[in-house]
Amino acid sequence: MRSLSRRDVLRVAAPVFLGLGAAAAAVNEPRARAADTRLIDFAEKRIAPEEIKGAGYAGVVNYVSASRPGANFEAKPITREYADALRAAGLQIVSNFQYGKPGWPDPSDYTRGYDGGVADAHTAEQLHNAAGGTASAPIFFSVDDNIDENTWNGPAVQWFRGINSVLGVGRAGIYGHARACGWAIRDGVIGNSTTPGHRWAWQTRSWSNGEREPAAVLYQTVVNSPSNPSPLLGGINVDIDDVLAPDYGQWDFPR
């Protein structure tokens, strides 16, 4: 996306291989997946579009936020050149913002409350636009931490309200565990997919304790961690995301 991060605490089973499709899904898993479409998310380096497509993925979730000092991630933020290459290969792009994280000098973004949300939304929008992101596409903002409801009701929801003041609710999305996605929906701080019954929620399996948010458009089903490395692509470990709705926030969707 690590000290106390989703990758370090996740306990995943063996990596999920491509091509398993619906046969590998849990019995109670939501059935709205768009033809078993999958994306990848990553930051360490830019993976060649041809490799992504050749591996059977439909696209990527990429960052519209700067790389933290000391991290120096090649694919963060997404550039116009890389975005154009992905699109030319027929791949979809979803925008995600995350700068800080637990355990770094820069704290988790949500801890900065309303004013932090305003600043982060301006940054995210500028980088999204610079890379060629479309005006109708949402931006998912990461709550990459095992927050409880008290924390949500304090700085986290205020952070989203600051984001809303810049982007509007309709273009704001959340990345987080099942409960965080549910709180964001309950409090009306994220927007609606054009797919009925779905909201701009990208759920991670980390910290979700097997729970699922049925309104999510994306589900991060494979998360890299030191004890459970995820599949390699382009020489790096990539996280894998199930698509749960036809309109999952991709740039090139006619809204």
mmCIF file of C-alpha atoms in Angstrom:
data_model
loop_
_atom_site.group_PDB
_atom_site.id
_atom_site.type_symbol
_atom_site.label_atom_id
_atom_site.label_comp_id
_atom_site.label_asym_id
_atom_site.label_seq_id
_atom_site.Cartn_x
_atom_site.Cartn_y
_atom_site.Cartn_z
ATOM 1 C CA MET A 1 0.000 0.000 0.000
ATOM 2 C CA ARG A 2 4.552 -2.014 7.222
ATOM 3 C CA SER A 3 4.187 -1.351 10.535
ATOM 4 C CA LEU A 4 0.646 -2.138 11.609
ATOM 5 C CA SER A 5 -0.595 -1.730 8.034
ATOM 6 C CA ARG A 6 -3.152 -3.964 6.422
ATOM 7 C CA ARG A 7 -0.389 -5.991 4.794
ATOM 8 C CA ASP A 8 1.358 -6.747 8.076
ATOM 9 C CA VAL A 9 -1.717 -7.835 10.001
ATOM 10 C CA LEU A 10 -3.571 -9.723 7.292
ATOM 11 C CA ARG A 11 -3.787 -13.488 7.576
ATOM 12 C CA VAL A 12 -4.556 -14.675 4.084
ATOM 13 C CA ALA A 13 -4.645 -18.203 2.822
ATOM 14 C CA ALA A 14 -2.632 -19.309 -0.189
ATOM 15 C CA PRO A 15 -2.552 -16.767 -3.027
ATOM 16 C CA VAL A 16 -5.552 -16.808 -5.311
ATOM 17 C CA PHE A 17 -4.621 -17.809 -8.844
ATOM 18 C CA LEU A 18 -6.062 -16.338 -11.996
ATOM 19 C CA GLY A 19 -8.808 -18.182 -13.764
ATOM 20 C CA LEU A 20 -10.533 -19.704 -10.747
ATOM 21 C CA GLY A 21 -13.558 -17.456 -11.266
ATOM 22 C CA ALA A 22 -16.803 -18.095 -9.458
ATOM 23 C CA ALA A 23 -15.769 -21.595 -8.393
ATOM 24 C CA ALA A 24 -13.306 -20.081 -5.930
ATOM 25 C CA ALA A 25 -15.786 -17.639 -4.399
ATOM 26 C CA ALA A 26 -17.179 -18.211 -0.947
ATOM 27 C CA VAL A 27 -20.746 -19.458 -0.896
ATOM 28 C CA ASN A 28 -22.065 -16.301 0.770
ATOM 29 C CA GLU A 29 -20.025 -13.896 -1.344
ATOM 30 C CA PRO A 30 -22.022 -11.154 -3.110
ATOM 31 C CA ARG A 31 -22.969 -12.325 -6.597
ATOM 32 C CA ALA A 32 -22.744 -8.929 -8.323
ATOM 33 C CA ARG A 33 -19.174 -9.417 -9.524
ATOM 34 C CA ALA A 34 -18.834 -8.115 -13.076
ATOM 35 C CA ALA A 35 -18.008 -11.323 -14.981
ATOM 36 C CA ASP A 36 -15.246 -12.188 -12.477
ATOM 37 C CA THR A 37 -13.293 -9.099 -13.472
ATOM 38 C CA ARG A 38 -10.196 -8.339 -11.419
ATOM 39 C CA LEU A 39 -7.905 -5.352 -10.985
ATOM 40 C CA ILE A 40 -4.524 -5.000 -9.321
ATOM 41 C CA ASP A 41 -3.207 -2.256 -7.054
ATOM 42 C CA PHE A 42 0.448 -1.486 -6.466
ATOM 43 C CA ALA A 43 2.866 1.399 -5.915
ATOM 44 C CA GLU A 44 6.462 0.168 -6.011
ATOM 45 C CA LYS A 45 6.977 0.395 -9.766
ATOM 46 C CA ARG A 46 5.086 0.857 -13.012
ATOM 47 C CA ILE A 47 4.127 -2.507 -14.430
ATOM 48 C CA ALA A 48 4.034 -2.686 -18.220
ATOM 49 C CA PRO A 49 0.456 -2.534 -19.489
ATOM 50 C CA GLU A 50 1.080 -5.554 -21.703
ATOM 51 C CA GLU A 51 2.046 -7.632 -18.653
ATOM 52 C CA ILE A 52 -1.080 -6.577 -16.779
ATOM 53 C CA LYS A 53 -3.318 -7.375 -19.705
ATOM 54 C CA GLY A 54 -1.490 -10.595 -20.497
ATOM 55 C CA ALA A 55 -2.031 -11.790 -16.914
ATOM 56 C CA GLY A 56 -5.765 -11.411 -17.375
ATOM 57 C CA TYR A 57 -6.433 -8.313 -15.290
ATOM 58 C CA ALA A 58 -8.870 -5.651 -16.497
ATOM 59 C CA GLY A 59 -7.038 -2.670 -15.042
ATOM 60 C CA VAL A 60 -5.486 -1.020 -12.029
ATOM 61 C CA VAL A 61 -6.176 1.047 -8.971
ATOM 62 C CA ASN A 62 -3.449 3.692 -8.942
ATOM 63 C CA TYR A 63 -2.556 6.537 -6.647
ATOM 64 C CA VAL A 64 -3.426 10.194 -7.077
ATOM 65 C CA SER A 65 -1.221 11.105 -4.125
ATOM 66 C CA ALA A 66 2.468 11.782 -3.726
ATOM 67 C CA SER A 67 4.993 9.171 -2.661
ATOM 68 C CA ARG A 68 6.079 9.588 0.963
ATOM 69 C CA PRO A 69 9.688 10.730 1.477
ATOM 70 C CA GLY A 70 11.800 7.622 1.877
ATOM 71 C CA ALA A 71 9.331 5.406 0.045
ATOM 72 C CA ASN A 72 10.062 6.652 -3.484
ATOM 73 C CA PHE A 73 7.393 4.585 -5.173
ATOM 74 C CA GLU A 74 7.679 4.750 -8.957
ATOM 75 C CA ALA A 75 3.950 4.348 -9.584
ATOM 76 C CA LYS A 76 2.894 7.007 -7.065
ATOM 77 C CA PRO A 77 1.449 9.269 -8.275
ATOM 78 C CA ILE A 78 0.154 7.980 -11.576
ATOM 79 C CA THR A 79 1.505 10.018 -14.480
ATOM 80 C CA ARG A 80 -0.235 11.069 -17.667
ATOM 81 C CA GLU A 81 2.237 9.028 -19.725
ATOM 82 C CA TYR A 82 1.565 5.844 -17.766
ATOM 83 C CA ALA A 83 -2.189 6.411 -17.696
ATOM 84 C CA ASP A 84 -2.224 6.922 -21.460
ATOM 85 C CA ALA A 85 -0.296 3.687 -21.954
ATOM 86 C CA LEU A 86 -2.708 1.753 -19.730
ATOM 87 C CA ARG A 87 -5.722 3.121 -21.588
ATOM 88 C CA ALA A 88 -4.146 2.455 -24.987
ATOM 89 C CA ALA A 89 -3.835 -1.180 -23.938
ATOM 90 C CA GLY A 90 -7.544 -1.264 -23.117
ATOM 91 C CA LEU A 91 -7.017 -1.282 -19.344
ATOM 92 C CA GLN A 92 -9.248 0.521 -16.840
ATOM 93 C CA ILE A 93 -8.011 2.924 -14.149
ATOM 94 C CA VAL A 94 -9.451 3.738 -10.732
ATOM 95 C CA SER A 95 -8.074 6.609 -8.624
ATOM 96 C CA ASN A 96 -7.052 6.209 -4.988
ATOM 97 C CA PHE A 97 -5.547 8.691 -2.509
ATOM 98 C CA GLN A 98 -3.228 7.705 0.325
ATOM 99 C CA TYR A 99 -0.236 9.645 1.591
ATOM 100 C CA GLY A 100 0.333 8.939 5.304
ATOM 101 C CA LYS A 101 0.132 5.637 7.135
ATOM 102 C CA PRO A 102 0.468 4.284 10.679
ATOM 103 C CA GLY A 103 4.033 4.132 11.942
ATOM 104 C CA TRP A 104 5.460 6.809 9.624
ATOM 105 C CA PRO A 105 6.301 10.396 10.522
ATOM 106 C CA ASP A 106 3.311 11.402 8.398
ATOM 107 C CA PRO A 107 0.269 9.990 10.225
ATOM 108 C CA SER A 108 -2.724 8.322 8.632
ATOM 109 C CA ASP A 109 -4.504 10.899 6.509
ATOM 110 C CA TYR A 110 -7.848 10.633 8.320
ATOM 111 C CA THR A 111 -6.252 11.766 11.596
ATOM 112 C CA ARG A 112 -5.983 15.298 10.170
ATOM 113 C CA GLY A 113 -9.740 15.851 10.243
ATOM 114 C CA TYR A 114 -11.729 18.344 8.198
ATOM 115 C CA ASP A 115 -8.891 20.660 7.154
ATOM 116 C CA GLY A 116 -6.785 17.677 6.173
ATOM 117 C CA GLY A 117 -9.644 16.397 4.059
ATOM 118 C CA VAL A 118 -9.875 19.713 2.249
ATOM 119 C CA ALA A 119 -6.141 19.704 1.507
ATOM 120 C CA ASP A 120 -6.060 16.055 0.464
ATOM 121 C CA ALA A 121 -9.050 16.419 -1.845
ATOM 122 C CA HIS A 122 -7.391 19.349 -3.629
ATOM 123 C CA THR A 123 -4.202 17.297 -4.080
ATOM 124 C CA ALA A 124 -6.098 14.230 -5.259
ATOM 125 C CA GLU A 125 -8.184 16.191 -7.737
ATOM 126 C CA GLN A 126 -5.138 17.967 -9.180
ATOM 127 C CA LEU A 127 -3.192 14.723 -9.679
ATOM 128 C CA HIS A 128 -6.266 12.901 -11.023
ATOM 129 C CA ASN A 129 -6.873 15.661 -13.572
ATOM 130 C CA ALA A 130 -3.195 15.909 -14.528
ATOM 131 C CA ALA A 131 -3.116 12.191 -15.337
ATOM 132 C CA GLY A 132 -6.206 12.475 -17.533
ATOM 133 C CA GLY A 133 -8.782 11.214 -15.041
ATOM 134 C CA THR A 134 -12.356 11.939 -16.074
ATOM 135 C CA ALA A 135 -14.597 14.423 -14.271
ATOM 136 C CA SER A 136 -17.264 11.822 -13.473
ATOM 137 C CA ALA A 137 -14.925 9.290 -11.885
ATOM 138 C CA PRO A 138 -14.750 9.051 -8.092
ATOM 139 C CA ILE A 139 -11.575 9.128 -6.029
ATOM 140 C CA PHE A 140 -11.261 6.559 -3.241
ATOM 141 C CA PHE A 141 -9.658 7.862 -0.042
ATOM 142 C CA SER A 142 -7.883 5.296 2.116
ATOM 143 C CA VAL A 143 -8.561 4.512 5.744
ATOM 144 C CA ASP A 144 -5.708 2.007 5.832
ATOM 145 C CA ASP A 145 -6.027 1.207 9.514
ATOM 146 C CA ASN A 146 -8.124 -0.897 11.887
ATOM 147 C CA ILE A 147 -10.203 2.015 13.146
ATOM 148 C CA ASP A 148 -13.102 1.660 15.560
ATOM 149 C CA GLU A 149 -16.399 3.499 15.460
ATOM 150 C CA ASN A 150 -15.288 6.155 17.950
ATOM 151 C CA THR A 151 -12.381 7.041 15.679
ATOM 152 C CA TRP A 152 -14.712 7.099 12.699
ATOM 153 C CA ASN A 153 -17.151 9.392 14.491
ATOM 154 C CA GLY A 154 -14.290 11.730 15.384
ATOM 155 C CA PRO A 155 -11.524 12.683 12.928
ATOM 156 C CA ALA A 156 -12.294 10.176 10.159
ATOM 157 C CA VAL A 157 -15.819 11.321 9.283
ATOM 158 C CA GLN A 158 -14.653 14.929 9.542
ATOM 159 C CA TRP A 159 -11.866 14.141 7.091
ATOM 160 C CA PHE A 160 -14.462 12.883 4.639
ATOM 161 C CA ARG A 161 -16.612 15.957 5.173
ATOM 162 C CA GLY A 162 -13.617 18.066 4.243
ATOM 163 C CA ILE A 163 -13.203 15.925 1.116
ATOM 164 C CA ASN A 164 -16.903 16.390 0.337
ATOM 165 C CA SER A 165 -16.526 20.169 0.528
ATOM 166 C CA VAL A 166 -14.091 20.036 -2.400
ATOM 167 C CA LEU A 167 -15.219 17.110 -4.566
ATOM 168 C CA GLY A 168 -18.835 16.810 -3.493
ATOM 169 C CA VAL A 169 -20.227 13.627 -1.994
ATOM 170 C CA GLY A 170 -20.864 12.139 -5.432
ATOM 171 C CA ARG A 171 -17.174 11.775 -6.291
ATOM 172 C CA ALA A 172 -15.901 10.660 -2.871
ATOM 173 C CA GLY A 173 -15.143 7.018 -2.170
ATOM 174 C CA ILE A 174 -13.621 5.088 0.719
ATOM 175 C CA TYR A 175 -11.075 2.302 1.010
ATOM 176 C CA GLY A 176 -11.300 0.489 4.333
ATOM 177 C CA HIS A 177 -12.549 -2.509 6.244
ATOM 178 C CA ALA A 178 -16.184 -3.614 6.089
ATOM 179 C CA ARG A 179 -17.314 -1.559 9.073
ATOM 180 C CA ALA A 180 -15.610 1.626 7.870
ATOM 181 C CA CYS A 181 -17.321 1.246 4.502
ATOM 182 C CA GLY A 182 -20.634 0.805 6.282
ATOM 183 C CA TRP A 183 -20.112 3.875 8.459
ATOM 184 C CA ALA A 184 -19.280 5.971 5.409
ATOM 185 C CA ILE A 185 -22.490 4.824 3.741
ATOM 186 C CA ARG A 186 -24.520 5.426 6.904
ATOM 187 C CA ASP A 187 -23.181 8.958 7.302
ATOM 188 C CA GLY A 188 -23.654 9.897 3.651
ATOM 189 C CA VAL A 189 -20.062 10.899 2.924
ATOM 190 C CA ILE A 190 -19.491 8.727 -0.163
ATOM 191 C CA GLY A 191 -21.307 8.704 -3.467
ATOM 192 C CA ASN A 192 -23.361 6.262 -5.491
ATOM 193 C CA SER A 193 -22.255 4.031 -8.316
ATOM 194 C CA THR A 194 -24.590 4.095 -11.288
ATOM 195 C CA THR A 195 -25.013 0.365 -10.627
ATOM 196 C CA PRO A 196 -28.112 0.112 -8.413
ATOM 197 C CA GLY A 197 -27.422 -0.818 -4.813
ATOM 198 C CA HIS A 198 -23.728 0.054 -4.937
ATOM 199 C CA ARG A 199 -21.709 2.879 -3.409
ATOM 200 C CA TRP A 200 -18.156 4.116 -3.848
ATOM 201 C CA ALA A 201 -16.799 1.655 -1.279
ATOM 202 C CA TRP A 202 -13.617 -0.358 -1.859
ATOM 203 C CA GLN A 203 -13.470 -2.920 0.919
ATOM 204 C CA THR A 204 -10.299 -4.648 2.027
ATOM 205 C CA ARG A 205 -10.473 -8.075 3.606
ATOM 206 C CA SER A 206 -7.939 -6.834 6.188
ATOM 207 C CA TRP A 207 -9.562 -6.241 9.591
ATOM 208 C CA SER A 208 -12.977 -7.160 8.174
ATOM 209 C CA ASN A 209 -13.118 -10.427 10.140
ATOM 210 C CA GLY A 210 -14.968 -12.141 7.334
ATOM 211 C CA GLU A 211 -17.658 -9.438 7.104
ATOM 212 C CA ARG A 212 -18.709 -8.054 3.740
ATOM 213 C CA GLU A 213 -20.233 -4.708 2.811
ATOM 214 C CA PRO A 214 -22.845 -5.629 0.187
ATOM 215 C CA ALA A 215 -22.859 -2.150 -1.378
ATOM 216 C CA ALA A 216 -19.107 -2.189 -2.162
ATOM 217 C CA VAL A 217 -17.970 -1.922 -5.784
ATOM 218 C CA LEU A 218 -14.505 -3.399 -5.158
ATOM 219 C CA TYR A 219 -13.182 -6.024 -2.764
ATOM 220 C CA GLN A 220 -9.461 -6.355 -2.080
ATOM 221 C CA THR A 221 -9.291 -10.108 -1.856
ATOM 222 C CA VAL A 222 -5.514 -10.717 -1.993
ATOM 223 C CA VAL A 223 -3.281 -8.443 0.084
ATOM 224 C CA ASN A 224 0.488 -8.739 0.137
ATOM 225 C CA SER A 225 2.172 -9.251 3.509
ATOM 226 C CA PRO A 226 5.617 -10.506 4.573
ATOM 227 C CA SER A 227 4.156 -13.773 5.850
ATOM 228 C CA ASN A 228 1.770 -14.227 2.917
ATOM 229 C CA PRO A 229 3.311 -12.804 -0.261
ATOM 230 C CA SER A 230 0.866 -12.028 -3.037
ATOM 231 C CA PRO A 231 1.412 -12.976 -6.693
ATOM 232 C CA LEU A 232 4.290 -11.385 -8.587
ATOM 233 C CA LEU A 233 3.743 -9.270 -11.669
ATOM 234 C CA GLY A 234 6.384 -7.121 -13.278
ATOM 235 C CA GLY A 235 8.797 -8.224 -10.576
ATOM 236 C CA ILE A 236 6.720 -6.949 -7.647
ATOM 237 C CA ASN A 237 3.970 -8.295 -5.407
ATOM 238 C CA VAL A 238 0.557 -6.936 -6.323
ATOM 239 C CA ASP A 239 -2.717 -6.786 -4.424
ATOM 240 C CA ILE A 240 -5.756 -8.194 -6.244
ATOM 241 C CA ASP A 241 -9.232 -6.664 -6.274
ATOM 242 C CA ASP A 242 -12.517 -8.278 -7.269
ATOM 243 C CA VAL A 243 -14.890 -6.066 -9.253
ATOM 244 C CA LEU A 244 -18.406 -6.249 -7.795
ATOM 245 C CA ALA A 245 -20.362 -3.913 -10.083
ATOM 246 C CA PRO A 246 -20.244 -2.804 -13.736
ATOM 247 C CA ASP A 247 -19.619 0.785 -12.592
ATOM 248 C CA TYR A 248 -16.839 0.387 -10.037
ATOM 249 C CA GLY A 249 -15.371 3.889 -10.384
ATOM 250 C CA GLN A 250 -13.256 3.378 -13.505
ATOM 251 C CA TRP A 251 -12.325 6.513 -15.424
ATOM 252 C CA ASP A 252 -13.725 5.422 -18.771
ATOM 253 C CA PHE A 253 -17.282 4.612 -17.805
ATOM 254 C CA PRO A 254 -20.186 6.593 -19.346
ATOM 255 C CA ARG A 255 -21.906 8.128 -16.303
#
